[in-house]
Amino acid sequence: MKNNYKVSNKLAVLFIIACLSVGRSQSKDEVQIKKMYDLALTEGKGYDWLNYLSNQIGGRLSGSVQAQQAVDYTKAQLDSLGVDKVWLQPVMVPKWVRGTPEFAYFETTPGSTTNVAICALGGSVATPSTGVKAKIIEVDGIEQLSTLGKDQIEGKIVFFNRPMDATQINTFTAYSGCVDQRYAGALEASKYGALGVIVRSMNLRLDIYPHTGSMSYGDQPESERIPAAAISTNGAELLSTSLKLNPDINFYFKQNCKLFKDVESYNVIAEIKGSEKPDEIIVVGGHLDSWDLGDGSHDDGAGCVQSMEVLNLFKKTGYKPKRTVRVVLFMNEENGLRGGNKYAEVAISKNEKHIFALESDSGGFTPRGFTFDSSQEDFEKVLTWKNLFKPYLVHYFEKGFAGADIGPLKKDGMVMAGLRPDSQRYFDHHHAENDTFEHVNRRELQLGAATMASLVYLVDSNGF
Ligand SMILES: [Zn+2]
């Protein structure tokens, strides 16, 4: 009895020691994470940075004066954080210019016209100076072109009207389901003799804003390229209804966008050198360029300032990373991905060892979690940190696509992640005139920054 008592006593002591030691290491993480969330919500700089980028600079299309102003501004702000190194990485980017505002109407009977809101798709050619006027034919996607054939398409404008699928809870899945008509619609329709294409905006909501976005002609000769524009969802609905009443409608549109020669621009990079393993690099970033219609607050001013905030939160909380933590503001994600490609090219040529990359390019909305592109083993390690995010209502940890800009860096053994904010309202603003600062909520933006800083902290302190 006495001996048993001793043994159980000993076990109890061991158990308490074990609990305390687990408790200590957990609470160190919990304390650091809480500090960063608290600071982000009270003294974070991200919202003010975004205010400047959006309201003092505005839309930052690659090759524009505004893109250069954004490079200068973010570099100066990163300099002011007192990190170890800030530099610009040169990269050649395309320079596409929209020109004067586009104009479009449809004509039900001669002289009876209804104006509709359109915008040229990024990279599109102009219409002839007098515009294009022709019969318009509606399709539900690229697949339907071959069914209609040259007979029914030649000499007409093709109207791609497949809507985003409203039943998809992940709105990015809905986007993927129809973005091919925007990206390749003009190239495909031109093979059947179409004169131009009008594409329904990638938006789940019915509203007045046309949404631009990248499109490609592949290696099609310039003489065969046809102009492409997006129409607002309201415009698409009206046009579609009118076509059902009268399939003989004429459509007119005019745009004078132009592609110039490539110009030099920059990725903006800043880093805190690792105190123990400086050769192991962690990247966190977003893209500094945006489309020209709004001010690019959600896409992707938000991701840029959140990434900058990661370094700010480390400095402010006195956290000295073991590994090198680098923020990269990539140039030209929207119409070329040249910045992401250049960063990876330089990293490979210098034989740099990147262990982790995190991108924020899904808007500045309430953070829900992350997607991870990694081995199963590394993913399981990440899952052991999930509980640390519970107090912040961040719970979505899934495998999946991480990000476009960090994509070219990807290699075996590396872990890639994307911040996943709530996506329900993202496509209301994406690439449109209403992607503006007043649609970003300060708390939501700052919570996203703290969520990113917490994951970077956990990767840095634990490694893979
Ligand atoms: Zn983006």
Tab-separated table of C-alpha atoms and ligand atoms in Angstrom:
chain	number	residue	atom	x	y	z
A	1	MET	CA	0.000	0.000	0.000
A	2	LYS	CA	2.761	2.318	1.017
A	3	ASN	CA	4.810	1.422	-2.073
A	4	ASN	CA	1.811	1.824	-4.327
A	5	TYR	CA	1.240	5.213	-2.851
A	6	LYS	CA	4.854	6.160	-3.600
A	7	VAL	CA	4.628	4.959	-7.195
A	8	SER	CA	1.388	6.752	-7.874
A	9	ASN	CA	2.770	9.852	-6.203
A	10	LYS	CA	5.821	9.743	-8.450
A	11	LEU	CA	3.608	9.304	-11.519
A	12	ALA	CA	1.493	12.239	-10.470
A	13	VAL	CA	4.602	14.431	-10.134
A	14	LEU	CA	5.878	13.283	-13.543
A	15	PHE	CA	2.463	13.946	-15.045
A	16	ILE	CA	2.404	17.464	-13.610
A	17	ILE	CA	5.937	18.160	-14.906
A	18	ALA	CA	4.940	16.888	-18.346
A	19	CYS	CA	1.854	19.062	-18.328
A	20	LEU	CA	3.800	22.114	-17.246
A	21	SER	CA	6.432	21.690	-19.919
A	22	VAL	CA	3.807	21.257	-22.659
A	23	GLY	CA	1.914	24.199	-21.187
A	24	ARG	CA	5.035	26.372	-21.251
A	25	SER	CA	5.894	25.834	-24.904
A	26	GLN	CA	2.262	26.290	-25.948
A	27	SER	CA	1.833	29.395	-23.937
A	28	LYS	CA	4.946	30.959	-25.470
A	29	ASP	CA	3.296	30.592	-28.895
A	30	GLU	CA	-0.043	31.724	-27.573
A	31	VAL	CA	1.517	34.802	-25.995
A	32	GLN	CA	3.414	35.826	-29.142
A	33	ILE	CA	0.363	35.285	-31.342
A	34	LYS	CA	-1.898	37.259	-29.014
A	35	LYS	CA	0.627	40.096	-28.916
A	36	MET	CA	0.620	40.290	-32.714
A	37	TYR	CA	-3.188	40.240	-33.018
A	38	ASP	CA	-3.477	42.909	-30.298
A	39	LEU	CA	-0.927	45.138	-31.995
A	40	ALA	CA	-2.396	44.633	-35.468
A	41	LEU	CA	-5.820	45.707	-34.185
A	42	THR	CA	-4.623	48.701	-32.186
A	43	GLU	CA	-1.447	50.069	-33.762
A	44	GLY	CA	-1.165	48.294	-37.108
A	45	LYS	CA	-0.025	50.354	-40.061
A	46	GLY	CA	-1.602	48.323	-42.848
A	47	TYR	CA	-4.828	50.284	-43.153
A	48	ASP	CA	-3.005	53.625	-43.383
A	49	TRP	CA	-0.611	52.205	-45.966
A	50	LEU	CA	-3.583	50.966	-47.969
A	51	ASN	CA	-5.274	54.359	-47.677
A	52	TYR	CA	-2.213	55.969	-49.258
A	53	LEU	CA	-1.828	53.347	-52.000
A	54	SER	CA	-5.521	53.590	-52.880
A	55	ASN	CA	-6.403	57.229	-52.399
A	56	GLN	CA	-3.112	59.030	-53.078
A	57	ILE	CA	-1.862	56.735	-55.856
A	58	GLY	CA	-4.843	54.763	-57.176
A	59	GLY	CA	-4.994	51.945	-59.748
A	60	ARG	CA	-1.497	50.580	-60.425
A	61	LEU	CA	-1.500	48.906	-63.805
A	62	SER	CA	1.930	47.522	-64.781
A	63	GLY	CA	4.055	50.077	-66.565
A	64	SER	CA	1.990	53.053	-65.357
A	65	VAL	CA	3.175	56.123	-63.440
A	66	GLN	CA	1.015	54.923	-60.520
A	67	ALA	CA	2.760	51.535	-60.435
A	68	GLN	CA	6.094	53.344	-60.130
A	69	GLN	CA	4.702	55.603	-57.383
A	70	ALA	CA	3.583	52.477	-55.519
A	71	VAL	CA	7.099	51.026	-55.822
A	72	ASP	CA	8.630	54.220	-54.402
A	73	TYR	CA	6.059	54.545	-51.628
A	74	THR	CA	6.202	50.956	-50.353
A	75	LYS	CA	10.008	50.930	-50.504
A	76	ALA	CA	10.137	54.100	-48.370
A	77	GLN	CA	7.655	52.641	-45.863
A	78	LEU	CA	9.610	49.393	-45.601
A	79	ASP	CA	12.806	51.432	-45.112
A	80	SER	CA	11.155	53.229	-42.226
A	81	LEU	CA	10.522	49.921	-40.375
A	82	GLY	CA	14.222	49.539	-39.661
A	83	VAL	CA	14.530	46.058	-41.161
A	84	ASP	CA	17.896	44.671	-42.280
A	85	LYS	CA	17.618	45.198	-46.005
A	86	VAL	CA	15.209	46.768	-48.529
A	87	TRP	CA	15.784	46.627	-52.270
A	88	LEU	CA	14.198	46.823	-55.708
A	89	GLN	CA	14.461	43.909	-58.116
A	90	PRO	CA	14.208	45.074	-61.757
A	91	VAL	CA	11.762	43.291	-64.046
A	92	MET	CA	10.499	44.126	-67.553
A	93	VAL	CA	6.695	44.345	-67.710
A	94	PRO	CA	4.077	44.775	-70.443
A	95	LYS	CA	2.480	48.199	-70.774
A	96	TRP	CA	-1.138	48.004	-71.899
A	97	VAL	CA	-3.195	51.193	-71.855
A	98	ARG	CA	-6.999	51.420	-71.920
A	99	GLY	CA	-7.261	54.785	-73.672
A	100	THR	CA	-10.522	56.730	-73.777
A	101	PRO	CA	-13.594	55.132	-72.141
A	102	GLU	CA	-15.234	52.338	-74.099
A	103	PHE	CA	-18.710	52.765	-75.561
A	104	ALA	CA	-21.366	50.187	-76.451
A	105	TYR	CA	-25.035	49.852	-77.279
A	106	PHE	CA	-27.388	47.318	-78.786
A	107	GLU	CA	-29.957	48.183	-81.409
A	108	THR	CA	-33.284	46.334	-81.425
A	109	THR	CA	-34.747	48.164	-84.427
A	110	PRO	CA	-32.956	50.747	-86.594
A	111	GLY	CA	-32.380	53.849	-84.463
A	112	SER	CA	-33.705	52.260	-81.250
A	113	THR	CA	-30.610	51.771	-79.074
A	114	THR	CA	-29.832	50.920	-75.457
A	115	ASN	CA	-26.419	51.800	-74.001
A	116	VAL	CA	-24.647	49.131	-71.931
A	117	ALA	CA	-21.583	49.356	-69.675
A	118	ILE	CA	-18.508	47.604	-71.040
A	119	CYS	CA	-14.746	47.724	-70.510
A	120	ALA	CA	-11.946	46.336	-72.656
A	121	LEU	CA	-10.358	43.134	-71.360
A	122	GLY	CA	-6.719	43.543	-70.401
A	123	GLY	CA	-4.497	42.887	-73.392
A	124	SER	CA	-7.279	43.254	-75.944
A	125	VAL	CA	-6.715	45.009	-79.249
A	126	ALA	CA	-8.732	48.108	-80.114
A	127	THR	CA	-11.745	48.086	-82.385
A	128	PRO	CA	-11.407	49.983	-85.695
A	129	SER	CA	-11.676	53.737	-84.964
A	130	THR	CA	-15.311	53.713	-86.053
A	131	GLY	CA	-16.088	50.737	-83.792
A	132	VAL	CA	-17.545	47.321	-84.640
A	133	LYS	CA	-21.239	46.895	-85.416
A	134	ALA	CA	-22.652	43.450	-86.160
A	135	LYS	CA	-25.285	40.887	-85.250
A	136	ILE	CA	-24.570	39.313	-81.854
A	137	ILE	CA	-24.926	35.655	-80.920
A	138	GLU	CA	-25.126	34.380	-77.333
A	139	VAL	CA	-23.241	31.271	-76.179
A	140	ASP	CA	-22.935	29.524	-72.833
A	141	GLY	CA	-19.215	28.976	-73.097
A	142	ILE	CA	-16.348	28.117	-75.422
A	143	GLU	CA	-17.640	24.548	-75.934
A	144	GLN	CA	-20.744	25.823	-77.702
A	145	LEU	CA	-18.704	27.489	-80.488
A	146	SER	CA	-18.014	24.222	-82.277
A	147	THR	CA	-21.698	23.260	-82.136
A	148	LEU	CA	-22.685	26.521	-83.831
A	149	GLY	CA	-19.794	26.410	-86.290
A	150	LYS	CA	-18.623	28.988	-88.801
A	151	ASP	CA	-22.092	29.095	-90.415
A	152	GLN	CA	-23.669	30.792	-87.455
A	153	ILE	CA	-20.680	32.715	-86.058
A	154	GLU	CA	-18.854	34.272	-89.022
A	155	GLY	CA	-19.267	38.036	-89.285
A	156	LYS	CA	-20.927	38.296	-85.858
A	157	ILE	CA	-19.984	39.358	-82.348
A	158	VAL	CA	-19.969	36.443	-79.884
A	159	PHE	CA	-21.576	37.068	-76.482
A	160	PHE	CA	-20.199	34.689	-73.823
A	161	ASN	CA	-22.811	34.624	-71.097
A	162	ARG	CA	-22.028	31.723	-68.787
A	163	PRO	CA	-22.681	33.010	-65.241
A	164	MET	CA	-20.624	32.150	-62.184
A	165	ASP	CA	-22.256	29.221	-60.360
A	166	ALA	CA	-24.139	30.723	-57.403
A	167	THR	CA	-24.276	27.386	-55.566
A	168	GLN	CA	-20.498	27.280	-55.028
A	169	ILE	CA	-19.672	28.350	-51.470
A	170	ASN	CA	-16.039	28.887	-52.453
A	171	THR	CA	-16.515	31.684	-54.967
A	172	PHE	CA	-13.063	31.050	-56.460
A	173	THR	CA	-14.392	27.697	-57.646
A	174	ALA	CA	-17.278	29.526	-59.335
A	175	TYR	CA	-14.756	31.894	-60.919
A	176	SER	CA	-12.633	29.017	-62.249
A	177	GLY	CA	-15.782	27.537	-63.757
A	178	CYS	CA	-16.200	30.332	-66.303
A	179	VAL	CA	-13.018	32.408	-66.502
A	180	ASP	CA	-11.911	30.532	-69.637
A	181	GLN	CA	-14.451	32.498	-71.709
A	182	ARG	CA	-12.736	35.730	-70.623
A	183	TYR	CA	-9.175	34.433	-71.029
A	184	ALA	CA	-9.504	32.551	-74.309
A	185	GLY	CA	-12.928	33.533	-75.676
A	186	ALA	CA	-11.579	35.961	-78.282
A	187	LEU	CA	-8.936	33.532	-79.561
A	188	GLU	CA	-11.469	30.712	-79.864
A	189	ALA	CA	-14.277	32.793	-81.395
A	190	SER	CA	-11.911	34.291	-83.991
A	191	LYS	CA	-11.306	30.769	-85.343
A	192	TYR	CA	-14.956	30.756	-86.453
A	193	GLY	CA	-14.772	34.208	-88.068
A	194	ALA	CA	-16.199	36.285	-85.196
A	195	LEU	CA	-15.559	40.059	-85.345
A	196	GLY	CA	-15.379	40.625	-81.602
A	197	VAL	CA	-16.408	39.160	-78.241
A	198	ILE	CA	-18.449	40.487	-75.333
A	199	VAL	CA	-18.012	38.537	-72.097
A	200	ARG	CA	-20.296	38.507	-69.062
A	201	SER	CA	-18.437	39.984	-66.081
A	202	MET	CA	-17.098	37.503	-63.529
A	203	ASN	CA	-19.401	38.647	-60.730
A	204	LEU	CA	-21.993	36.732	-58.683
A	205	ARG	CA	-24.052	39.860	-58.133
A	206	LEU	CA	-26.206	41.748	-60.604
A	207	ASP	CA	-24.838	45.282	-60.864
A	208	ILE	CA	-23.664	47.989	-63.218
A	209	TYR	CA	-19.899	47.387	-63.175
A	210	PRO	CA	-18.014	45.716	-66.013
A	211	HIS	CA	-15.050	43.676	-64.681
A	212	THR	CA	-11.846	43.581	-66.664
A	213	GLY	CA	-9.156	40.877	-66.385
A	214	SER	CA	-6.455	39.283	-68.431
A	215	MET	CA	-7.070	37.629	-71.775
A	216	SER	CA	-4.688	36.063	-74.255
A	217	TYR	CA	-4.371	35.632	-78.000
A	218	GLY	CA	-1.710	32.952	-77.583
A	219	ASP	CA	0.630	33.210	-80.549
A	220	GLN	CA	-2.077	34.359	-82.945
A	221	PRO	CA	-0.781	36.832	-85.589
A	222	GLU	CA	-1.798	40.418	-84.838
A	223	SER	CA	-3.855	40.716	-88.023
A	224	GLU	CA	-6.198	37.934	-86.845
A	225	ARG	CA	-6.858	39.276	-83.359
A	226	ILE	CA	-10.369	40.453	-82.517
A	227	PRO	CA	-11.346	42.936	-79.771
A	228	ALA	CA	-12.747	41.672	-76.457
A	229	ALA	CA	-14.713	43.506	-73.790
A	230	ALA	CA	-16.574	42.650	-70.580
A	231	ILE	CA	-20.184	43.697	-70.047
A	232	SER	CA	-21.699	44.298	-66.575
A	233	THR	CA	-23.934	41.524	-65.228
A	234	ASN	CA	-26.968	43.859	-65.506
A	235	GLY	CA	-26.018	44.564	-69.114
A	236	ALA	CA	-25.581	40.845	-69.811
A	237	GLU	CA	-29.034	40.048	-68.407
A	238	LEU	CA	-30.664	42.822	-70.423
A	239	LEU	CA	-28.909	41.810	-73.623
A	240	SER	CA	-29.767	38.146	-73.130
A	241	THR	CA	-33.454	38.889	-72.494
A	242	SER	CA	-33.577	41.200	-75.513
A	243	LEU	CA	-31.986	38.516	-77.706
A	244	LYS	CA	-34.682	36.042	-76.673
A	245	LEU	CA	-37.330	38.519	-77.868
A	246	ASN	CA	-35.416	39.429	-81.020
A	247	PRO	CA	-32.426	37.360	-82.169
A	248	ASP	CA	-31.638	39.929	-84.869
A	249	ILE	CA	-30.147	42.526	-82.560
A	250	ASN	CA	-27.134	44.565	-83.707
A	251	PHE	CA	-24.415	45.249	-81.181
A	252	TYR	CA	-21.966	48.141	-81.417
A	253	PHE	CA	-18.791	48.692	-79.411
A	254	LYS	CA	-15.743	50.885	-79.594
A	255	GLN	CA	-12.513	50.806	-77.629
A	256	ASN	CA	-9.046	52.168	-78.321
A	257	CYS	CA	-6.738	50.318	-75.931
A	258	LYS	CA	-3.136	49.730	-76.957
A	259	LEU	CA	-0.166	47.535	-76.077
A	260	PHE	CA	3.179	49.378	-75.932
A	261	LYS	CA	6.705	47.990	-75.683
A	262	ASP	CA	7.747	46.429	-72.363
A	263	VAL	CA	9.029	48.856	-69.729
A	264	GLU	CA	11.222	48.398	-66.667
A	265	SER	CA	9.530	48.042	-63.296
A	266	TYR	CA	10.366	46.413	-59.955
A	267	ASN	CA	9.506	43.898	-57.278
A	268	VAL	CA	9.869	45.577	-53.882
A	269	ILE	CA	11.657	43.360	-51.362
A	270	ALA	CA	12.532	43.749	-47.655
A	271	GLU	CA	13.924	41.278	-45.162
A	272	ILE	CA	14.838	40.600	-41.567
A	273	LYS	CA	17.927	38.345	-41.501
A	274	GLY	CA	17.555	35.095	-39.595
A	275	SER	CA	19.409	34.953	-36.265
A	276	GLU	CA	20.084	31.188	-36.370
A	277	LYS	CA	19.449	29.946	-39.904
A	278	PRO	CA	19.832	32.995	-42.156
A	279	ASP	CA	20.128	30.783	-45.259
A	280	GLU	CA	16.606	29.421	-44.823
A	281	ILE	CA	14.220	31.918	-46.391
A	282	ILE	CA	10.534	32.481	-45.700
A	283	VAL	CA	8.653	34.629	-48.212
A	284	VAL	CA	5.422	36.487	-47.556
A	285	GLY	CA	3.845	38.614	-50.248
A	286	GLY	CA	1.130	40.011	-52.456
A	287	HIS	CA	1.118	41.834	-55.790
A	288	LEU	CA	1.658	45.571	-56.058
A	289	ASP	CA	0.157	46.042	-59.520
A	290	SER	CA	-3.602	46.175	-60.002
A	291	TRP	CA	-6.115	46.790	-62.754
A	292	ASP	CA	-6.804	50.380	-63.687
A	293	LEU	CA	-10.579	50.665	-63.161
A	294	GLY	CA	-10.691	50.945	-59.351
A	295	ASP	CA	-7.825	51.587	-56.955
A	296	GLY	CA	-6.934	47.932	-56.382
A	297	SER	CA	-7.660	47.989	-52.633
A	298	HIS	CA	-8.788	44.379	-52.340
A	299	ASP	CA	-6.802	43.124	-55.351
A	300	ASP	CA	-4.146	43.281	-54.126
A	301	GLY	CA	-3.303	46.379	-52.133
A	302	ALA	CA	-4.641	44.452	-49.127
A	303	GLY	CA	-2.212	41.555	-49.611
A	304	CYS	CA	0.730	43.958	-49.964
A	305	VAL	CA	0.078	45.911	-46.793
A	306	GLN	CA	-0.702	42.719	-44.839
A	307	SER	CA	2.655	41.287	-45.917
A	308	MET	CA	4.442	44.505	-44.930
A	309	GLU	CA	2.621	44.339	-41.602
A	310	VAL	CA	4.167	40.936	-40.863
A	311	LEU	CA	7.604	42.575	-40.641
A	312	ASN	CA	6.154	45.486	-38.655
A	313	LEU	CA	4.545	43.133	-36.111
A	314	PHE	CA	7.780	41.191	-35.689
A	315	LYS	CA	9.732	44.419	-35.099
A	316	LYS	CA	7.115	45.895	-32.749
A	317	THR	CA	6.834	42.746	-30.608
A	318	GLY	CA	10.615	42.377	-30.528
A	319	TYR	CA	10.450	38.968	-32.212
A	320	LYS	CA	13.753	38.101	-33.869
A	321	PRO	CA	13.175	35.389	-36.453
A	322	LYS	CA	15.573	32.432	-36.580
A	323	ARG	CA	15.214	32.255	-40.333
A	324	THR	CA	15.290	35.068	-42.895
A	325	VAL	CA	11.813	36.515	-43.343
A	326	ARG	CA	11.333	38.362	-46.590
A	327	VAL	CA	8.374	40.381	-47.821
A	328	VAL	CA	8.030	40.522	-51.595
A	329	LEU	CA	5.629	42.908	-53.327
A	330	PHE	CA	5.386	41.348	-56.763
A	331	MET	CA	4.902	43.454	-59.895
A	332	ASN	CA	2.661	42.455	-62.822
A	333	GLU	CA	0.609	39.567	-61.449
A	334	GLU	CA	-2.487	40.725	-63.328
A	335	ASN	CA	-1.274	40.759	-66.899
A	336	GLY	CA	1.883	38.724	-67.106
A	337	LEU	CA	3.178	37.314	-63.797
A	338	ARG	CA	6.570	38.737	-64.722
A	339	GLY	CA	7.372	39.714	-61.116
A	340	GLY	CA	6.717	36.233	-59.743
A	341	ASN	CA	8.740	34.662	-62.525
A	342	LYS	CA	11.635	37.091	-62.047
A	343	TYR	CA	11.761	36.536	-58.291
A	344	ALA	CA	11.936	32.759	-58.736
A	345	GLU	CA	14.525	33.069	-61.520
A	346	VAL	CA	16.846	35.168	-59.331
A	347	ALA	CA	16.284	32.900	-56.304
A	348	ILE	CA	17.270	29.849	-58.365
A	349	SER	CA	20.311	31.558	-59.914
A	350	LYS	CA	21.541	32.512	-56.430
A	351	ASN	CA	20.839	29.024	-55.127
A	352	GLU	CA	18.678	30.438	-52.340
A	353	LYS	CA	16.901	27.993	-50.060
A	354	HIS	CA	13.244	28.898	-49.678
A	355	ILE	CA	11.435	26.726	-47.146
A	356	PHE	CA	8.051	28.472	-47.075
A	357	ALA	CA	6.075	31.017	-49.085
A	358	LEU	CA	2.776	32.625	-48.106
A	359	GLU	CA	0.666	34.800	-50.398
A	360	SER	CA	-2.352	37.006	-49.710
A	361	ASP	CA	-4.273	37.678	-52.928
A	362	SER	CA	-7.930	36.981	-52.156
A	363	GLY	CA	-9.048	40.321	-50.762
A	364	GLY	CA	-8.846	42.054	-47.399
A	365	PHE	CA	-11.887	40.311	-45.915
A	366	THR	CA	-12.203	38.421	-42.597
A	367	PRO	CA	-9.529	35.712	-42.519
A	368	ARG	CA	-10.880	32.154	-42.325
A	369	GLY	CA	-7.629	30.194	-42.653
A	370	PHE	CA	-5.181	28.966	-45.251
A	371	THR	CA	-4.775	26.595	-48.123
A	372	PHE	CA	-1.535	24.620	-48.251
A	373	ASP	CA	0.343	23.210	-51.191
A	374	SER	CA	2.754	20.787	-49.516
A	375	SER	CA	3.589	17.169	-48.762
A	376	GLN	CA	1.160	15.279	-46.534
A	377	GLU	CA	3.800	15.125	-43.787
A	378	ASP	CA	4.299	18.899	-43.724
A	379	PHE	CA	0.551	19.457	-43.898
A	380	GLU	CA	0.071	17.260	-40.830
A	381	LYS	CA	2.665	19.326	-38.991
A	382	VAL	CA	0.779	22.524	-39.891
A	383	LEU	CA	-2.452	20.977	-38.590
A	384	THR	CA	-0.891	20.673	-35.114
A	385	TRP	CA	-0.868	24.510	-34.991
A	386	LYS	CA	-4.518	24.892	-35.913
A	387	ASN	CA	-5.752	25.202	-32.313
A	388	LEU	CA	-3.566	28.262	-31.791
A	389	PHE	CA	-5.784	30.097	-34.307
A	390	LYS	CA	-9.063	29.096	-32.648
A	391	PRO	CA	-9.411	32.225	-30.476
A	392	TYR	CA	-9.335	34.303	-33.675
A	393	LEU	CA	-12.054	32.259	-35.433
A	394	VAL	CA	-9.516	31.122	-38.013
A	395	HIS	CA	-10.227	27.459	-38.677
A	396	TYR	CA	-10.000	26.656	-42.385
A	397	PHE	CA	-6.829	24.593	-42.971
A	398	GLU	CA	-7.073	22.694	-46.227
A	399	LYS	CA	-4.795	21.509	-48.982
A	400	GLY	CA	-5.093	23.557	-52.162
A	401	PHE	CA	-3.758	26.266	-54.448
A	402	ALA	CA	-1.478	28.731	-52.649
A	403	GLY	CA	-0.920	31.728	-54.944
A	404	ALA	CA	0.026	32.862	-58.440
A	405	ASP	CA	3.047	35.032	-57.611
A	406	ILE	CA	4.731	32.448	-55.395
A	407	GLY	CA	3.846	29.645	-57.844
A	408	PRO	CA	7.107	29.808	-59.856
A	409	LEU	CA	9.113	29.280	-56.615
A	410	LYS	CA	7.458	25.956	-55.971
A	411	LYS	CA	9.638	22.886	-55.652
A	412	ASP	CA	9.603	19.602	-53.795
A	413	GLY	CA	10.003	19.882	-50.069
A	414	MET	CA	8.802	23.444	-49.956
A	415	VAL	CA	5.566	24.465	-48.286
A	416	MET	CA	3.363	27.017	-50.074
A	417	ALA	CA	0.328	28.650	-48.492
A	418	GLY	CA	-2.403	31.129	-49.352
A	419	LEU	CA	-4.382	33.239	-46.910
A	420	ARG	CA	-8.090	32.390	-47.283
A	421	PRO	CA	-10.390	35.212	-46.290
A	422	ASP	CA	-14.159	34.983	-46.548
A	423	SER	CA	-14.772	35.036	-50.307
A	424	GLN	CA	-18.504	35.877	-50.554
A	425	ARG	CA	-18.085	39.531	-51.556
A	426	TYR	CA	-14.710	39.356	-53.315
A	427	PHE	CA	-16.039	39.067	-56.861
A	428	ASP	CA	-18.418	42.008	-56.322
A	429	HIS	CA	-15.263	44.142	-56.531
A	430	HIS	CA	-12.663	42.059	-58.349
A	431	HIS	CA	-11.105	43.952	-61.324
A	432	ALA	CA	-13.900	46.539	-61.353
A	433	GLU	CA	-14.368	50.257	-60.749
A	434	ASN	CA	-15.711	49.509	-57.252
A	435	ASP	CA	-12.545	47.801	-55.980
A	436	THR	CA	-11.930	50.809	-53.774
A	437	PHE	CA	-10.692	51.642	-50.301
A	438	GLU	CA	-14.094	52.215	-48.657
A	439	HIS	CA	-14.916	48.560	-49.306
A	440	VAL	CA	-12.060	47.379	-47.093
A	441	ASN	CA	-12.837	47.073	-43.390
A	442	ARG	CA	-9.945	48.028	-41.125
A	443	ARG	CA	-10.442	45.247	-38.559
A	444	GLU	CA	-10.877	42.573	-41.202
A	445	LEU	CA	-7.724	43.720	-43.008
A	446	GLN	CA	-5.672	43.832	-39.803
A	447	LEU	CA	-6.946	40.434	-38.616
A	448	GLY	CA	-5.678	39.029	-41.903
A	449	ALA	CA	-2.252	40.572	-41.319
A	450	ALA	CA	-2.032	39.117	-37.793
A	451	THR	CA	-3.155	35.709	-39.091
A	452	MET	CA	-0.343	35.765	-41.651
A	453	ALA	CA	2.214	36.940	-39.078
A	454	SER	CA	1.156	34.105	-36.753
A	455	LEU	CA	1.667	31.440	-39.395
A	456	VAL	CA	5.026	32.904	-40.428
A	457	TYR	CA	6.031	32.993	-36.749
A	458	LEU	CA	5.073	29.312	-36.283
A	459	VAL	CA	6.946	28.225	-39.398
A	460	ASP	CA	9.973	30.261	-38.369
A	461	SER	CA	10.114	28.970	-34.808
A	462	ASN	CA	9.366	25.323	-35.670
A	463	GLY	CA	10.723	24.882	-39.194
A	464	PHE	CA	9.652	21.979	-41.390
B	1	ZN	ZN	-4.801	39.647	-57.424
